[in-house]
Short mmCIF file of C-alpha atoms and ligand atoms in Angstrom, two decimals:
data_model
loop_
_atom_site.label_atom_id
_atom_site.label_comp_id
_atom_site.label_asym_id
_atom_site.label_seq_id
_atom_site.Cartn_x
_atom_site.Cartn_y
_atom_site.Cartn_z
CA MET C 241 -0.05 -0.07 -0.01
CA ILE C 242 1.13 3.62 -0.75
CA PHE C 243 0.43 5.86 2.28
CA GLU C 244 1.70 9.45 2.18
CA GLN C 245 1.28 11.81 4.88
CA LEU C 246 1.83 15.59 3.69
CA PHE C 247 1.92 18.78 5.92
CA ASP C 248 0.73 22.37 5.10
CA ASN C 249 2.95 24.62 7.25
CA LYS C 250 0.57 27.55 6.91
CA SER C 251 -2.47 25.91 8.49
CA SER C 252 -0.78 22.77 10.02
CA THR C 253 -3.00 20.29 7.83
CA TYR C 254 -2.35 16.95 7.22
CA THR C 255 -3.19 15.45 3.61
CA TYR C 256 -3.24 11.92 3.01
CA ILE C 257 -2.49 10.10 -0.60
CA ILE C 258 -3.58 6.45 -0.39
CA SER C 259 -3.46 3.77 -3.06
CA SER C 260 -3.15 -0.03 -3.22
CA GLY C 261 0.01 0.27 -5.00
CA LYS C 262 2.31 1.89 -7.80
CA GLY C 263 0.54 2.22 -11.15
CA ARG C 264 -2.98 2.07 -9.44
CA GLU C 265 -5.82 4.25 -8.61
CA ALA C 266 -5.30 6.86 -5.80
CA LEU C 267 -7.37 8.72 -3.30
CA ILE C 268 -6.49 12.05 -1.56
CA ILE C 269 -7.90 13.20 1.86
CA ASP C 270 -7.97 16.88 2.80
CA PRO C 271 -5.92 18.43 0.27
CA VAL C 272 -4.77 22.16 0.49
CA ILE C 273 -5.07 24.12 -2.69
CA GLU C 274 -1.64 25.78 -2.74
CA HIS C 275 -0.19 22.25 -2.86
CA THR C 276 -2.10 21.02 -5.84
CA ASP C 277 1.05 21.03 -8.02
CA GLU C 278 2.97 18.98 -5.56
CA TYR C 279 0.26 16.33 -5.17
CA ILE C 280 0.07 16.02 -9.12
CA LYS C 281 3.93 15.64 -9.25
CA LYS C 282 3.85 13.07 -6.53
CA LEU C 283 0.88 11.25 -8.37
CA LYS C 284 2.70 11.28 -11.52
CA ASN C 285 5.88 10.12 -9.94
CA LEU C 286 4.12 7.00 -8.50
CA GLU C 287 2.20 6.58 -11.66
CA LEU C 288 -1.16 7.03 -9.80
CA LYS C 289 -4.34 7.79 -11.33
CA LEU C 290 -6.16 9.94 -8.94
CA VAL C 291 -9.91 9.06 -8.92
CA LYS C 292 -11.33 10.17 -5.58
CA VAL C 293 -10.76 13.24 -3.32
CA ILE C 294 -12.31 13.62 0.23
CA ASP C 295 -12.78 16.37 2.64
CA THR C 296 -13.53 15.41 6.09
CA HIS C 297 -15.53 18.52 6.76
CA ILE C 298 -15.68 22.29 5.42
CA HIS C 299 -12.57 23.74 6.54
CA ALA C 300 -12.31 27.27 8.07
CA ASP C 301 -8.54 27.44 8.17
CA HIS C 302 -7.47 26.77 4.67
CA ILE C 303 -8.90 26.49 1.06
CA SER C 304 -9.40 22.88 0.12
CA GLY C 305 -7.63 21.51 -3.04
CA LEU C 306 -10.83 19.50 -3.86
CA ASN C 307 -12.10 21.49 -6.64
CA GLU C 308 -8.64 22.22 -8.20
CA LEU C 309 -7.79 18.56 -8.25
CA ASN C 310 -11.13 17.59 -9.86
CA LYS C 311 -10.59 20.25 -12.42
CA ARG C 312 -7.09 18.84 -13.09
CA THR C 313 -7.77 15.16 -12.82
CA ASN C 314 -11.53 14.67 -13.27
CA CYS C 315 -11.54 12.93 -9.73
CA THR C 316 -14.76 12.51 -7.84
CA ARG C 317 -15.35 14.86 -5.06
CA ILE C 318 -16.70 13.38 -1.90
CA MET C 319 -17.97 14.67 1.34
CA GLY C 320 -20.45 13.35 3.92
CA GLU C 321 -24.08 13.96 2.96
CA LYS C 322 -24.51 16.63 5.70
CA SER C 323 -21.77 18.77 3.68
CA LYS C 324 -22.83 22.39 2.82
CA SER C 325 -20.44 22.23 -0.23
CA GLU C 326 -22.11 22.92 -3.56
CA VAL C 327 -19.65 21.35 -5.71
CA ILE C 328 -19.67 17.78 -4.30
CA ASP C 329 -20.09 14.77 -6.71
CA LEU C 330 -20.84 12.15 -4.23
CA ARG C 331 -22.49 12.65 -0.82
CA ILE C 332 -21.41 9.60 1.53
CA LYS C 333 -23.85 8.48 4.30
CA ASP C 334 -22.85 7.29 7.55
CA ASP C 335 -21.69 3.64 7.42
CA GLU C 336 -21.14 3.69 3.81
CA THR C 337 -17.99 2.47 2.24
CA ILE C 338 -15.72 4.40 -0.24
CA LYS C 339 -13.75 2.03 -2.30
CA VAL C 340 -10.59 2.52 -4.55
CA GLU C 341 -9.70 -0.73 -5.92
CA SER C 342 -8.80 -2.95 -2.77
CA ILE C 343 -8.92 0.16 -0.45
CA LYS C 344 -12.08 0.63 1.77
CA LEU C 345 -12.82 3.50 3.83
CA LYS C 346 -16.05 3.38 5.96
CA ALA C 347 -17.67 6.67 6.76
CA ILE C 348 -18.52 7.43 10.24
CA TYR C 349 -20.80 10.56 10.86
CA THR C 350 -18.87 12.38 13.63
CA PRO C 351 -20.71 15.73 14.09
CA GLY C 352 -19.37 18.28 16.75
CA HIS C 353 -16.62 20.27 15.37
CA THR C 354 -18.97 21.05 12.57
CA ASP C 355 -22.11 19.50 11.59
CA CYS C 356 -20.72 18.12 8.35
CA SER C 357 -17.75 16.29 9.95
CA TYR C 358 -17.02 12.92 9.12
CA SER C 359 -14.31 10.40 10.05
CA TYR C 360 -13.11 7.50 7.85
CA LEU C 361 -12.11 4.12 9.00
CA MET C 362 -9.41 2.34 6.95
CA ASN C 363 -8.61 -1.12 8.44
CA ASP C 364 -6.10 -0.16 11.18
CA ARG C 365 -6.53 3.57 11.14
CA VAL C 366 -8.96 6.16 11.10
CA PHE C 367 -9.06 9.73 9.71
CA THR C 368 -10.42 11.92 12.39
CA GLY C 369 -10.61 15.08 10.62
CA ASP C 370 -10.82 17.79 13.29
CA THR C 371 -13.10 15.48 15.59
CA LEU C 372 -10.27 13.96 17.35
CA LEU C 373 -6.95 15.50 17.31
CA ILE C 374 -3.71 14.18 18.99
CA ASN C 375 -3.73 15.41 22.68
CA GLY C 376 -6.86 17.65 21.68
CA THR C 377 -10.29 17.71 20.04
CA GLY C 378 -11.71 20.19 17.61
CA ARG C 379 -13.43 23.33 18.76
CA THR C 380 -17.08 23.50 18.52
CA ASP C 381 -17.77 27.13 18.46
CA PHE C 382 -18.69 27.79 14.86
CA GLN C 383 -19.95 26.10 11.68
CA ASN C 384 -22.95 24.79 13.67
CA GLY C 385 -20.68 23.16 16.01
CA SER C 386 -22.01 21.40 19.12
CA SER C 387 -19.92 20.26 22.07
CA GLU C 388 -22.70 17.86 22.98
CA ASP C 389 -22.50 16.12 19.38
CA ALA C 390 -18.69 16.25 19.87
CA TYR C 391 -19.01 14.39 23.23
CA ASN C 392 -21.19 11.74 21.57
CA SER C 393 -19.01 11.44 18.51
CA LEU C 394 -15.88 10.90 20.39
CA PHE C 395 -17.18 8.79 23.42
CA ASN C 396 -19.87 6.85 21.52
CA LYS C 397 -18.04 6.37 18.09
CA LEU C 398 -14.34 6.99 17.82
CA LEU C 399 -13.35 5.83 21.34
CA LYS C 400 -15.27 2.57 20.78
CA LEU C 401 -13.04 1.47 18.01
CA PRO C 402 -10.40 -0.95 18.96
CA GLU C 403 -7.75 0.47 20.89
CA ASN C 404 -4.72 -0.20 18.64
CA THR C 405 -6.55 1.87 15.67
CA LEU C 406 -4.09 4.36 14.55
CA VAL C 407 -5.43 8.05 14.74
CA TYR C 408 -4.54 10.34 11.80
CA PRO C 409 -6.11 13.83 12.25
CA ALA C 410 -6.42 16.48 9.94
CA HIS C 411 -4.17 18.78 11.87
CA ASP C 412 -1.18 18.69 14.29
CA TYR C 413 0.36 21.79 15.87
CA ASN C 414 3.01 20.09 17.62
CA GLY C 415 4.86 17.85 15.14
CA LYS C 416 3.14 14.65 16.03
CA LYS C 417 2.03 12.49 12.92
CA PHE C 418 -0.27 9.98 14.39
CA SER C 419 -1.62 8.34 17.52
CA THR C 420 -3.71 5.54 18.87
CA ILE C 421 -7.33 5.34 20.32
CA GLU C 422 -5.67 3.91 23.31
CA THR C 423 -3.20 6.67 23.84
CA GLU C 424 -5.93 9.31 23.23
CA LYS C 425 -8.51 7.59 25.44
CA ASN C 426 -5.81 7.49 28.40
CA SER C 427 -4.01 10.78 27.89
CA ASN C 428 -5.87 13.31 25.80
CA PRO C 429 -6.59 15.94 28.40
CA ARG C 430 -10.04 16.63 26.75
CA LEU C 431 -11.03 13.22 27.15
CA GLN C 432 -10.45 12.66 30.85
CA VAL C 433 -13.92 13.93 31.75
CA SER C 434 -16.64 12.02 33.60
CA SER C 435 -19.71 13.25 31.89
CA LYS C 436 -21.09 14.91 28.79
CA GLU C 437 -21.73 18.18 30.98
CA GLU C 438 -17.87 18.43 31.89
CA TYR C 439 -16.95 18.06 28.40
CA VAL C 440 -19.48 20.88 27.39
CA GLU C 441 -17.91 23.04 30.34
CA ILE C 442 -14.44 22.56 29.08
CA MET C 443 -15.31 23.46 25.40
CA ALA C 444 -17.53 26.54 26.57
CA ASN C 445 -14.44 28.16 28.09
CA LEU C 446 -11.94 27.72 25.49
CA ASP C 447 -12.12 31.22 24.60
CA LEU C 448 -10.29 30.97 21.09
CA ALA C 449 -9.82 33.69 18.46
CA ASN C 450 -11.52 32.85 15.09
CA PRO C 451 -8.86 31.25 12.43
CA LYS C 452 -7.57 33.88 10.32
CA MET C 453 -8.65 32.43 7.08
CA MET C 454 -12.20 31.73 8.23
CA ASP C 455 -14.28 34.54 6.30
CA ILE C 456 -12.41 33.47 3.28
CA ALA C 457 -11.91 29.87 3.46
CA VAL C 458 -15.53 28.65 4.52
CA PRO C 459 -17.37 30.39 1.79
CA ALA C 460 -14.51 29.42 -0.77
CA ASN C 461 -14.97 25.58 0.44
CA VAL C 462 -18.85 25.90 0.23
CA LYS C 463 -18.49 27.26 -3.30
CA GLY C 464 -15.63 24.94 -4.36
CA LEU C 465 -13.11 27.64 -5.72
CA SER C 466 -10.28 26.55 -7.87
CA LEU C 467 -7.00 28.46 -8.24
CA ASP C 468 -7.98 30.79 -11.17
CA ARG C 469 -10.90 32.13 -9.23
CA LEU C 470 -9.10 32.78 -5.87
FE1 FE2 L 586 -11.76 22.19 10.97
#
């Protein structure tokens, strides 16, 4: 299997290129528009044909590369069915599976950070978007976020996965590349709560500034802008 984890310094976003092997079909998760040329080059070097591209949710801190990649490769743009994007080709439902040859990703609806947040389980690993981060969890104070929903997504969905499941988030701000469900369950400070009310209380008191790109990125990602229209 080909599994590449790429990083955008500006937004600390992780992007994943996945394929069952060289010369085969590929999938990209959470691309950043400014890196489109880099993705295309990597795909070319590995003789990969990009067929699907997924955003875990509508991002507020960077412009997605979904639309630009679709323009250049004709790949299918996928998001969860609750996405407000106006340019998605395929809306995936909770528990449905996305296939790229022998690669299978099961969608898990994990609202809370936004109401359009989905995680994707692929064998031994899960792409958690901003729902579960390494040593943190996604904020819930905009884009119809809900800390009650986030608690449910975390404690009743993601933390119920096998403990050795690898966690690959959409961001990390401290240089960590992945974690496990077990590590997060035992040491993520946001998850050491004894009730939903306690979690809601923590999230209500974070007092975070809005992401700098938010007023540009959210509408751009809903409309699906490509590079020539930025
Ligand atoms: Fe986000």
